[in-house]
Each structure stands twice: as C-alpha cells, then as structure tokens.
Short mmCIF file of C-alpha atoms in Angstrom, two decimals:
data_model
loop_
_atom_site.label_atom_id
_atom_site.label_comp_id
_atom_site.label_asym_id
_atom_site.label_seq_id
_atom_site.Cartn_x
_atom_site.Cartn_y
_atom_site.Cartn_z
CA MET A 1 98.28 8.75 107.28
CA ASN A 2 99.68 5.45 108.55
CA ALA A 3 99.23 2.30 107.08
CA PHE A 4 97.13 -0.02 109.34
CA SER A 5 97.92 -3.41 111.21
CA PRO A 6 97.50 -5.07 114.34
CA THR A 7 100.92 -3.79 115.61
CA ALA A 8 99.94 -0.40 114.70
CA LEU A 9 96.59 -0.80 116.70
CA ARG A 10 98.61 -2.31 119.72
CA ASP A 11 100.96 0.60 119.70
CA THR A 12 98.36 3.36 119.53
CA LEU A 13 96.46 1.68 122.28
CA ALA A 14 99.68 1.73 124.40
CA ALA A 15 99.77 5.38 123.58
CA ILE A 16 96.27 6.52 124.72
CA ASP A 17 95.80 4.09 127.32
CA ALA A 18 98.71 2.97 129.61
CA GLN A 19 96.91 0.07 130.80
CA ALA A 20 95.25 -1.33 127.77
CA ALA A 21 97.30 -4.67 127.77
CA ALA A 22 95.96 -5.29 131.33
CA ARG A 23 92.50 -3.71 130.87
CA ARG A 24 89.22 -5.61 129.35
CA LEU A 25 88.39 -4.42 126.04
CA CYS A 26 84.83 -3.95 124.75
CA VAL A 27 84.21 -3.26 120.84
CA ALA A 28 81.07 -1.59 119.87
CA LEU A 29 80.31 -3.60 116.89
CA SER A 30 78.03 -2.46 114.01
CA GLY A 31 78.94 -5.05 111.59
CA GLY A 32 80.48 -2.46 109.05
CA LEU A 33 83.96 -2.35 107.67
CA ASP A 34 85.42 -0.33 110.38
CA SER A 35 84.37 -2.12 113.61
CA THR A 36 84.89 -5.61 111.66
CA VAL A 37 88.36 -4.46 111.26
CA LEU A 38 88.87 -3.12 114.70
CA LEU A 39 87.74 -6.65 116.13
CA GLU A 40 89.70 -8.66 113.77
CA ALA A 41 92.83 -6.82 114.31
CA LEU A 42 91.88 -7.05 118.16
CA CYS A 43 91.74 -10.98 117.87
CA ARG A 44 95.24 -11.05 116.37
CA LEU A 45 96.35 -9.24 119.65
CA ARG A 46 94.44 -11.73 122.00
CA ASP A 47 97.52 -13.36 123.16
CA ARG A 48 98.52 -9.86 124.98
CA LEU A 49 95.29 -9.67 126.48
CA PRO A 50 93.86 -11.02 129.63
CA GLY A 51 92.16 -14.17 129.29
CA ASP A 52 88.77 -12.64 129.20
CA GLY A 53 89.86 -9.41 127.86
CA LEU A 54 87.94 -9.16 124.87
CA ARG A 55 84.27 -9.18 124.05
CA ALA A 56 81.91 -7.09 121.90
CA ILE A 57 78.51 -5.55 121.71
CA HIS A 58 76.06 -4.67 119.30
CA VAL A 59 73.25 -2.42 119.92
CA HIS A 60 70.04 -3.20 118.00
CA HIS A 61 68.39 0.07 117.14
CA GLY A 62 65.26 -1.38 115.50
CA LEU A 63 65.14 1.35 112.95
CA HIS A 64 65.61 -0.71 109.81
CA GLN A 65 63.95 -3.84 108.71
CA ASP A 66 67.05 -5.65 108.38
CA ALA A 67 68.16 -4.78 112.06
CA ASP A 68 67.56 -8.35 112.99
CA GLY A 69 69.93 -9.45 110.52
CA TRP A 70 72.57 -7.38 111.13
CA ALA A 71 72.44 -8.48 114.68
CA ARG A 72 72.74 -12.22 113.41
CA HIS A 73 75.65 -11.18 111.28
CA CYS A 74 77.20 -9.74 114.13
CA GLU A 75 76.54 -12.98 115.98
CA ALA A 76 77.82 -15.15 113.52
CA LEU A 77 81.25 -13.16 113.20
CA CYS A 78 81.82 -13.35 117.09
CA VAL A 79 81.06 -17.30 116.95
CA ARG A 80 83.94 -17.53 113.95
CA LEU A 81 86.18 -15.19 116.05
CA GLY A 82 85.42 -16.58 119.46
CA VAL A 83 84.30 -13.46 120.93
CA PRO A 84 81.32 -12.94 123.42
CA LEU A 85 78.95 -10.66 122.14
CA THR A 86 76.01 -9.10 124.02
CA VAL A 87 73.17 -7.80 121.80
CA LEU A 88 71.33 -4.81 123.20
CA ARG A 89 67.89 -3.80 122.00
CA VAL A 90 66.76 -0.23 122.41
CA ASP A 91 64.09 2.09 121.13
CA ALA A 92 65.79 4.83 119.22
CA ARG A 93 62.74 6.40 117.64
CA PRO A 94 62.86 9.81 117.54
CA ALA A 95 60.40 12.26 118.91
CA PRO A 96 58.62 14.45 116.51
CA GLY A 97 60.86 17.22 115.72
CA GLU A 98 64.10 15.42 117.12
CA SER A 99 66.90 14.34 114.82
CA PRO A 100 66.82 10.73 114.14
CA GLU A 101 70.82 10.60 114.11
CA ALA A 102 70.96 12.50 117.45
CA ARG A 103 68.49 10.44 119.03
CA ALA A 104 70.10 6.88 117.86
CA ARG A 105 73.63 8.33 119.14
CA GLU A 106 71.87 9.66 122.49
CA VAL A 107 70.25 6.01 123.04
CA ARG A 108 73.37 3.83 121.76
CA TYR A 109 75.89 5.71 123.77
CA ALA A 110 73.24 5.35 126.98
CA ALA A 111 73.26 1.69 126.25
CA LEU A 112 76.81 1.20 126.08
CA ALA A 113 77.80 2.76 129.27
CA GLU A 114 74.93 0.98 131.11
CA ALA A 115 76.44 -2.41 129.84
CA LEU A 116 80.21 -1.46 130.53
CA GLU A 117 82.08 -3.00 133.34
CA ARG A 118 84.07 -1.05 135.92
CA GLY A 119 87.35 -0.32 134.55
CA GLU A 120 86.62 -1.66 131.07
CA ALA A 121 87.39 -0.04 127.95
CA LEU A 122 84.75 0.70 125.46
CA LEU A 123 86.56 0.65 121.79
CA THR A 124 84.67 2.54 119.00
CA ALA A 125 85.86 2.53 115.20
CA HIS A 126 85.92 6.06 114.44
CA HIS A 127 88.65 6.83 112.13
CA ALA A 128 90.56 9.63 110.46
CA ASP A 129 88.02 10.49 108.09
CA ASP A 130 85.20 10.47 110.86
CA GLN A 131 87.07 12.97 112.73
CA LEU A 132 87.71 15.25 109.52
CA GLU A 133 83.86 15.22 108.87
CA THR A 134 83.29 16.01 112.83
CA VAL A 135 85.61 18.72 112.45
CA LEU A 136 84.09 20.16 109.57
CA ILE A 137 80.62 20.02 110.95
CA GLN A 138 81.53 21.57 114.22
CA LEU A 139 83.35 24.38 112.00
CA LEU A 140 80.06 25.02 110.05
CA ARG A 141 78.08 25.12 113.56
CA GLY A 142 80.33 27.87 114.38
CA ALA A 143 81.77 25.86 117.27
CA GLY A 144 84.55 27.10 119.59
CA VAL A 145 87.75 25.29 120.52
CA ALA A 146 86.05 22.58 122.46
CA GLY A 147 84.04 21.46 119.74
CA LEU A 148 86.75 21.97 117.20
CA ALA A 149 88.54 19.40 119.49
CA ALA A 150 86.10 16.88 117.86
CA MET A 151 86.46 13.43 119.13
CA PRO A 152 89.30 12.55 121.93
CA ALA A 153 91.25 9.48 121.68
CA ALA A 154 90.43 8.64 125.11
CA ALA A 155 87.88 9.74 127.39
CA SER A 156 86.21 8.66 130.84
CA PHE A 157 83.03 6.65 129.86
CA GLY A 158 80.34 5.41 132.50
CA PRO A 159 82.40 3.12 134.80
CA GLY A 160 85.28 2.86 132.61
CA LEU A 161 86.83 4.30 129.66
CA HIS A 162 85.88 5.28 125.72
CA LEU A 163 88.95 4.67 123.35
CA ARG A 164 88.92 5.79 119.88
CA PRO A 165 92.37 3.96 118.68
CA LEU A 166 91.61 4.49 114.91
CA LEU A 167 91.64 8.00 114.61
CA GLY A 168 95.25 7.92 113.27
CA PHE A 169 94.05 5.69 110.38
CA THR A 170 91.96 6.41 107.20
CA ARG A 171 89.19 4.24 106.10
CA ALA A 172 91.12 3.45 103.14
CA ALA A 173 93.90 2.26 105.30
CA LEU A 174 91.45 -0.39 107.24
CA ALA A 175 90.07 -1.26 103.69
CA ASP A 176 93.62 -2.15 102.53
CA TRP A 177 94.19 -4.00 105.68
CA ALA A 178 90.85 -6.09 105.15
CA ALA A 179 91.89 -6.63 101.58
CA ARG A 180 94.92 -8.20 102.24
CA GLU A 181 93.73 -10.28 105.19
CA GLY A 182 91.05 -11.77 102.75
CA LEU A 183 88.34 -10.31 104.96
CA SER A 184 85.00 -9.52 103.17
CA GLY A 185 81.11 -9.59 103.91
CA TRP A 186 80.80 -6.77 106.28
CA LEU A 187 77.24 -4.81 106.51
CA LEU A 188 76.51 -1.73 104.53
CA ASP A 189 73.85 0.44 105.97
CA PRO A 190 71.87 1.90 103.56
CA ALA A 191 71.13 4.95 106.18
CA ASN A 192 74.70 5.80 105.16
CA GLU A 193 73.38 7.00 101.70
CA GLU A 194 70.69 9.29 102.69
CA LEU A 195 72.03 12.69 101.68
CA ARG A 196 69.20 14.58 103.74
CA TYR A 197 71.68 14.02 106.75
CA ALA A 198 74.14 16.62 107.41
CA ARG A 199 76.93 14.01 107.84
CA ASN A 200 76.10 11.78 104.70
CA HIS A 201 75.76 14.72 102.62
CA LEU A 202 79.34 15.94 103.76
CA ARG A 203 80.90 12.49 102.99
CA SER A 204 79.32 11.98 99.73
CA GLU A 205 79.24 15.37 98.23
CA VAL A 206 82.05 17.62 99.95
CA LEU A 207 84.86 15.42 101.01
CA PRO A 208 85.63 13.71 97.57
CA ALA A 209 86.16 17.25 96.02
CA LEU A 210 87.93 18.28 99.39
CA ARG A 211 90.35 15.34 99.22
CA ALA A 212 90.99 15.78 95.33
CA HIS A 213 92.63 19.11 96.18
CA TRP A 214 94.20 18.39 99.62
CA PRO A 215 94.69 14.62 99.93
CA GLY A 216 96.26 15.02 103.53
CA ALA A 217 92.98 16.64 104.85
CA ALA A 218 92.12 13.98 107.08
CA ALA A 219 95.64 14.11 108.69
CA ALA A 220 95.71 18.19 108.90
CA ALA A 221 92.08 18.09 110.53
CA GLY A 222 93.32 15.68 113.34
CA ARG A 223 96.30 17.83 114.03
CA SER A 224 93.86 20.74 114.12
CA ALA A 225 91.68 19.00 116.52
CA ARG A 226 94.67 18.03 119.10
CA HIS A 227 95.57 21.48 118.71
CA CYS A 228 91.99 22.68 119.75
CA ALA A 229 92.01 19.91 122.48
CA GLU A 230 94.73 21.26 123.94
CA ALA A 231 93.83 24.76 123.88
CA SER A 232 90.28 23.84 125.27
CA GLY A 233 92.24 22.04 128.23
CA LEU A 234 94.15 25.29 128.93
CA LEU A 235 90.96 27.22 128.94
CA ASP A 236 89.68 24.79 131.40
CA GLU A 237 92.65 25.31 133.54
CA LEU A 238 91.94 29.17 133.46
CA ALA A 239 88.44 28.44 134.23
CA ALA A 240 89.41 26.29 137.31
CA LEU A 241 91.72 29.14 138.54
CA ASP A 242 89.04 31.96 138.16
CA ALA A 243 86.51 29.50 139.75
CA ALA A 244 88.76 29.18 143.12
CA HIS A 245 87.64 32.99 144.05
CA CYS A 246 84.29 33.18 141.70
CA VAL A 247 82.50 30.16 142.68
CA ALA A 248 80.65 29.51 145.96
CA GLY A 249 79.07 25.86 146.29
CA HIS A 250 77.24 25.59 143.07
CA ALA A 251 76.76 29.21 142.71
CA ILE A 252 79.02 31.99 140.67
CA ARG A 253 79.60 35.23 142.99
CA LEU A 254 78.79 37.93 140.62
CA SER A 255 80.98 40.79 142.31
CA ALA A 256 84.17 38.25 141.78
CA LEU A 257 82.81 37.74 138.52
CA ARG A 258 82.80 41.52 137.35
CA GLY A 259 86.42 41.45 137.97
CA LEU A 260 87.23 39.28 135.22
CA SER A 261 87.32 40.24 131.43
CA ALA A 262 84.62 39.46 129.07
CA GLY A 263 86.33 36.53 127.77
CA ARG A 264 87.11 35.10 130.92
CA GLN A 265 83.56 35.63 132.10
CA ARG A 266 82.25 33.68 129.29
CA ASN A 267 84.73 31.10 129.71
CA LEU A 268 83.87 30.53 133.44
CA ALA A 269 80.14 30.35 132.69
CA ARG A 270 80.75 27.69 130.14
CA TRP A 271 83.06 25.71 132.50
CA GLN A 272 80.64 25.97 135.24
CA ALA A 273 77.61 24.58 133.11
CA ARG A 274 79.82 21.65 132.01
CA GLN A 275 81.20 20.86 135.59
CA LEU A 276 77.33 20.65 136.43
CA GLY A 277 76.75 18.36 133.77
CA LEU A 278 74.55 21.12 131.70
CA ALA A 279 74.17 21.96 128.26
CA VAL A 280 76.49 25.17 127.55
CA PRO A 281 74.56 28.08 126.25
CA ASP A 282 75.26 29.39 122.61
CA GLU A 283 77.03 32.48 122.10
CA ARG A 284 73.54 34.55 122.00
CA ARG A 285 72.21 33.04 125.11
CA LEU A 286 75.45 33.26 126.78
CA ALA A 287 75.71 37.17 125.86
CA THR A 288 71.84 37.76 127.17
CA LEU A 289 72.75 35.70 130.45
CA LEU A 290 75.66 37.71 131.33
CA ALA A 291 74.30 41.17 130.32
CA GLN A 292 71.08 40.53 132.26
CA VAL A 293 73.04 39.27 135.27
CA LEU A 294 75.68 41.53 135.51
CA GLU A 295 73.69 44.75 134.72
CA ALA A 296 70.42 44.18 136.41
CA ALA A 297 69.37 46.22 139.50
CA PRO A 298 70.55 44.70 142.70
CA ASP A 299 67.32 43.69 143.89
CA ALA A 300 66.21 42.03 140.44
CA GLN A 301 65.69 38.40 139.91
CA PRO A 302 66.53 37.72 136.17
CA GLN A 303 66.10 34.47 134.75
CA VAL A 304 67.65 32.84 131.51
CA GLU A 305 66.74 29.59 129.92
CA TRP A 306 68.00 27.43 126.95
CA GLY A 307 66.91 23.87 126.32
CA GLU A 308 66.58 22.30 129.63
CA VAL A 309 68.69 24.62 131.66
CA VAL A 310 67.74 27.40 133.77
CA ALA A 311 69.97 30.37 135.32
CA LEU A 312 68.81 31.95 138.15
CA ARG A 313 70.17 35.13 140.03
CA HIS A 314 69.68 36.14 143.82
CA GLY A 315 71.73 39.09 145.10
CA ASP A 316 75.32 38.42 144.44
CA LEU A 317 74.69 34.88 143.37
CA LEU A 318 74.16 33.16 140.05
CA TRP A 319 72.79 29.31 139.75
CA LEU A 320 72.92 27.23 136.68
CA ALA A 321 70.63 24.63 137.05
CA PRO A 322 68.53 21.97 135.04
CA ALA A 323 65.02 23.21 134.75
CA HIS A 324 63.50 20.32 136.25
CA ALA A 325 65.35 21.46 139.28
CA LEU A 326 62.18 24.03 139.79
CA PRO A 327 59.15 21.66 140.21
CA GLU A 328 55.61 22.95 141.20
CA PRO A 329 55.64 23.63 144.79
CA ALA A 330 54.02 20.56 146.53
CA GLY A 331 50.30 20.59 147.39
CA ALA A 332 48.74 20.29 150.71
CA LEU A 333 50.35 17.03 152.36
CA ASP A 334 48.67 15.17 155.46
CA TRP A 335 51.63 14.07 157.88
CA PRO A 336 49.85 11.29 160.06
CA ASP A 337 52.80 10.26 161.70
CA PRO A 338 55.34 13.05 162.17
CA ARG A 339 57.92 10.43 163.51
CA GLN A 340 58.24 9.17 159.72
CA PRO A 341 59.88 11.38 157.14
CA LEU A 342 57.44 12.82 154.81
CA ALA A 343 58.10 12.88 150.88
CA LEU A 344 57.50 16.26 149.26
CA GLY A 345 57.41 15.39 145.97
CA PRO A 346 60.17 14.91 143.19
CA GLY A 347 62.98 17.22 143.54
CA LEU A 348 61.52 18.68 146.83
CA GLY A 349 63.00 16.21 149.39
CA THR A 350 61.65 15.00 152.46
CA LEU A 351 60.60 16.85 155.62
CA ALA A 352 61.67 15.23 159.04
CA LEU A 353 61.23 15.80 162.65
CA VAL A 354 64.68 15.60 164.81
CA PRO A 355 65.44 16.39 168.35
CA SER A 356 66.73 19.74 169.21
CA ASP A 357 68.54 21.08 172.32
CA ARG A 358 68.27 24.58 171.00
CA GLY A 359 64.64 24.89 171.35
CA GLY A 360 61.91 24.20 168.83
CA LEU A 361 58.41 22.24 168.75
CA ALA A 362 57.00 21.48 172.04
CA GLY A 363 56.31 17.92 173.04
CA LYS A 364 52.47 19.10 173.36
CA ALA A 365 52.68 19.39 169.31
CA LEU A 366 53.33 15.65 168.85
CA ALA A 367 50.08 14.95 170.81
CA ALA A 368 48.10 17.81 168.92
CA GLY A 369 46.80 17.36 165.39
CA PRO A 370 46.13 17.17 162.57
CA TRP A 371 49.73 17.83 161.01
CA ARG A 372 49.43 18.98 157.56
CA VAL A 373 52.17 20.45 155.27
CA VAL A 374 51.31 23.30 152.76
CA ALA A 375 52.84 25.55 150.33
CA ARG A 376 52.65 29.37 150.80
CA ARG A 377 49.64 30.99 150.05
CA GLY A 378 50.71 34.52 150.99
CA GLY A 379 50.00 36.54 154.15
CA GLU A 380 51.25 33.88 156.59
CA ARG A 381 52.45 35.74 159.87
CA LEU A 382 54.11 33.84 162.95
CA GLU A 383 54.63 35.06 166.50
CA LEU A 384 58.25 34.27 167.45
CA PRO A 385 59.28 33.38 170.58
CA GLY A 386 60.54 36.37 173.02
CA ARG A 387 59.14 38.74 170.46
CA ALA A 388 56.02 41.15 170.89
CA GLY A 389 53.59 41.05 168.01
CA SER A 390 53.54 38.75 164.67
CA ARG A 391 55.86 38.88 161.96
CA ALA A 392 54.80 38.45 158.09
CA LEU A 393 56.61 35.21 156.78
CA LYS A 394 57.44 37.19 153.55
CA LYS A 395 59.35 39.71 155.51
CA LEU A 396 61.39 36.86 157.49
CA LEU A 397 62.21 35.12 154.09
CA GLN A 398 63.39 38.30 152.76
CA ASP A 399 65.60 39.47 155.60
CA ALA A 400 67.11 36.00 155.55
CA GLY A 401 68.17 36.37 151.84
CA VAL A 402 66.07 33.16 150.99
CA PRO A 403 65.67 33.28 147.04
CA PRO A 404 62.30 33.47 145.63
CA TRP A 405 62.20 29.98 144.21
CA ILE A 406 63.01 28.56 147.35
CA ARG A 407 60.46 30.72 149.08
CA THR A 408 57.50 29.60 147.25
CA ARG A 409 58.43 26.01 147.89
CA MET A 410 59.21 26.28 151.50
CA PRO A 411 57.20 23.61 153.50
CA LEU A 412 54.88 25.21 155.83
CA LEU A 413 53.71 23.03 158.82
CA GLU A 414 50.22 23.41 160.16
CA ILE A 415 49.03 21.94 163.37
CA GLY A 416 45.11 21.84 163.99
CA GLY A 417 44.91 24.38 160.95
CA ALA A 418 47.21 27.08 162.45
CA LEU A 419 50.85 27.66 161.10
CA ALA A 420 53.26 26.16 163.59
CA ALA A 421 56.63 26.12 161.80
CA ALA A 422 58.15 27.40 158.40
CA GLY A 423 60.63 25.01 157.08
CA ALA A 424 63.80 24.12 159.51
CA GLN A 425 64.17 28.07 160.30
CA TRP A 426 61.00 29.39 162.33
CA VAL A 427 58.60 28.09 165.07
CA ASP A 428 55.80 30.18 166.31
CA ALA A 429 55.41 31.06 169.90
CA ALA A 430 52.49 28.98 170.27
CA TRP A 431 54.27 25.61 169.99
CA TRP A 432 57.67 26.59 171.26
CA ALA A 433 59.66 24.85 173.97
CA PRO A 434 62.91 27.03 174.89
CA ALA A 435 66.31 25.47 174.87
CA GLY A 436 66.84 22.86 177.88
CA GLU A 437 63.35 21.49 177.42
CA PRO A 438 62.52 18.31 175.09
CA ALA A 439 62.09 20.17 171.50
CA TRP A 440 62.06 19.01 167.91
CA ARG A 441 63.05 20.73 164.82
CA LEU A 442 61.92 20.20 161.36
CA ARG A 443 64.49 19.12 158.76
CA TRP A 444 64.12 19.96 155.31
CA GLU A 445 66.35 17.17 153.47
CA ARG A 446 67.47 16.12 150.02
CA CYS A 447 66.13 19.12 148.31
CA GLU A 448 67.32 19.57 144.64
CA LEU A 449 66.32 23.42 144.80
CA PRO A 450 69.28 25.56 143.06
CA GLY A 451 70.79 27.14 146.33
CA ALA A 452 69.42 24.49 148.55
CA GLU A 453 73.03 23.86 150.24
CA GLU A 454 73.27 27.72 151.04
CA PHE A 455 69.61 28.34 152.21
CA ILE A 456 68.16 25.16 153.54
CA VAL A 457 70.37 24.16 156.59
CA GLY A 458 68.86 21.21 158.48
CA GLY A 459 68.92 22.17 162.25
CA ALA A 460 69.70 26.03 161.67
CA ALA A 461 67.29 28.24 163.57
CA PHE A 462 66.50 31.82 163.00
CA CYS A 463 63.94 31.86 165.92
#
C-alpha cells in the first residue's frame, strides 16, 4: 500500500474529483486517529484550496457518557487548526430490535447530508482496512457485485459529493505519518472494543490472523472492490438498456420482462428498485416476486412485500413502491367550499374543481349541497349521460383497467347524499352539463398511489 502524506492526499483527491482544488471541503470529524490525520493533512494543503474552502462537522450521537467531552476535543482541535467546526446533535438511540450500529450510521449520514452545502464535498476518513472489513462483511452476507463493490471513493451525496480519499492507505500508514508529525491525543471510542458488534469482532479477532498470512489483504480487497464496482456499473448499463423496452412510466411491463433471461429479469428488478430509491429484495424475495408475477393468471393480483416495500401487479404491469404509498382510504370528508381544493389525506393528494369544455358537472351542482367526498363502500351505481339505465361503478372501474388499490381509494363525490361523480372520470346524468355549457370536472391531483400517473388523469373523461 501507499505511504501517506499531504502530497499523496492531494494527488488522490485530484484523481477522484477533478474539481477538488476548487471545491469547498467538509471533513466528518470524529476525533479519532483517522479523521484527525485527514483534517491535519488537509490543513497542510490549505493554500491550494479556496479561501473558505475547509471546514469540519462533528456528529454528537449522545450515546456515550463521554460524548460531550468528544465534542469539546473536536472543538479544541479545530480552534488550534483554525478550521470552522459545526457540532450536530442527533438522537441515535435505536428502536427495540434495531441494530445500534445501523441506527447510528443512518442518523449520522442523514444529519451530514442535511448540513452539506450545494456543491460541497463531505470527506470521510475510511481507509483501506475499513474497505477490507466492508468487503468481508458483504461477502459473509452473500452480497452480489453491488455489495462487494463496498465503499466508493466518490459518490453523490445530498446536495454535493461524498469523497473517501484515504481508501488507498492503511491505518498503519496513517499512524506512521501521525508519528512523524508528532501528532497525538486523538480519541479512542470504547465502543470499538465491543466484540458483540460484527465489525469489531472481525477487526479484533479475524483480521490479525488474516494479515499474518496475507499482508497485502487490504490492497487485494480494494482491487476486488474496484472490479466489482466496474461489474456493477456494467450490470446497471444492461438494465438501463432492458428498461428502455420493459419499463413504462414507473411500472415494468411483464410481457417484455418475460422475453429476458432469468438473470436479466432479476437484474432489471433490482435496478428498478434502486432507481425508485427502494430497498432491493433479497434473493429469496426476488425469486418469489418474479415467480408470482410472471406465473400468475392474467386476472390475478399478486402482492409481495419486503421491509417497507410492496410489489403490486395489475394486468401486464408491475409496480414497486414504498409500503406507505398504500395509505388507508380516506374517510368521509365534508367539502364546504368546492372552489377550494380538498385534501384527501397523506399520500392521497387533493381533489379540485376545474372548468371543463367537454362536459361535466352543471352549474346547478355548485348551488346544491351539501358536498361530501366518500370512499367506495360497494354497490355504487351511476347513470351515465346518453345511456339508458345505470351502471355499476365496480364494472366501470374494471372495464377502465383501474387497479384495485386505486379503486378502493378513489374519491366519490356525493351531493345532497346522492352519488354525483367518481374521481375525474364519471359524472352522473342528474348533474351533467354537455359540452358547450358551463361545466366543471373533478381533478385528482398529487396522488402518490402506485399507477397514479397512468390511471389518474386530471381532466380525462370517460363519460
């Protein structure tokens, strides 16, 4: 591995970010050896940065009795170096059954992303030994190439970038430089000695024996991670090519998906989940998902869930969505002033009244009342303009191809206790004004239900 120095750090930064010399840099400062060395070395390069181009952030988790002292240590270090410091206080207490490590990491990165300025780069002090640990942990979890790619040297983060410029240096190399520079006094987190945490156990019990036989283990793991990152990028490119004819809007077209090999089907499903910012299903869930959606009868409505994600199929389309995108149907809501949009509830958007030149609710509807918006209860019927007899709303929704999770949440307008309109699509003949007369339509807006972009069309009329 490489010897560490400020010059080597400068060259690494230039290699992973061409704009590093002109970009404002923000160091995530824990106060330990690694982040202390990173900040000290950057201060040696300060004349090559913009005038206000270096600052630090310390995240105060509040999980340890010495947390206040750690924050004070970082403040003193930054005062000595003349570096502005922000201390972020967060609540990182895990919920019952939640991993303390995962909770602390999630809260820490969320706080850092929120504190980062546009175009700024967050620098963390992850080094080659951290990368080795990450590769081994991912391997033991059975990860694919995306997981084995481990930590990238540069990635988008919040409004800026996340850079890891120390991945090419071992912790020993950082300690050697600190000794040559006479640095000392960095913090030691006692949590790092708790072997009940998987990473600490690996670091304390496994890696010393591994290095004894393979001194170059960290460098080799770094190369493997880079190879896996390249392979993962190629798989993403393949998925993007497949998505061009398999993905419509936010949904996957199953008829096109069936034309792919099994490996490409799985690759596309994982890629689609990542594109939507969702958790990727594990191997078992993914196999279940594809089997159910591809082998089920055409009129089946399979639903597969993992974590906070739900997969929904309707006809030839498959949606992946966060579970919260299927909120409970709205209860009955009074609409005292139809000229003002009505909020239907979290995830369900709003209902608004808009002018229509293609027919719709007649002017007499505005003078009638009371207006009330309700959810489907079953058995609703509408008399459609120009058609004899009434039609079951259930049949109208089925014929229009509206997915069942949208049917159950479609807002129905009652005027004076009678059904007057269903969503943006149908108006009862009793309240109908034909094209050429003043008329209004309902517009269902900002709905987050899966498939809303295909099946909730503001202003579209089926009457």
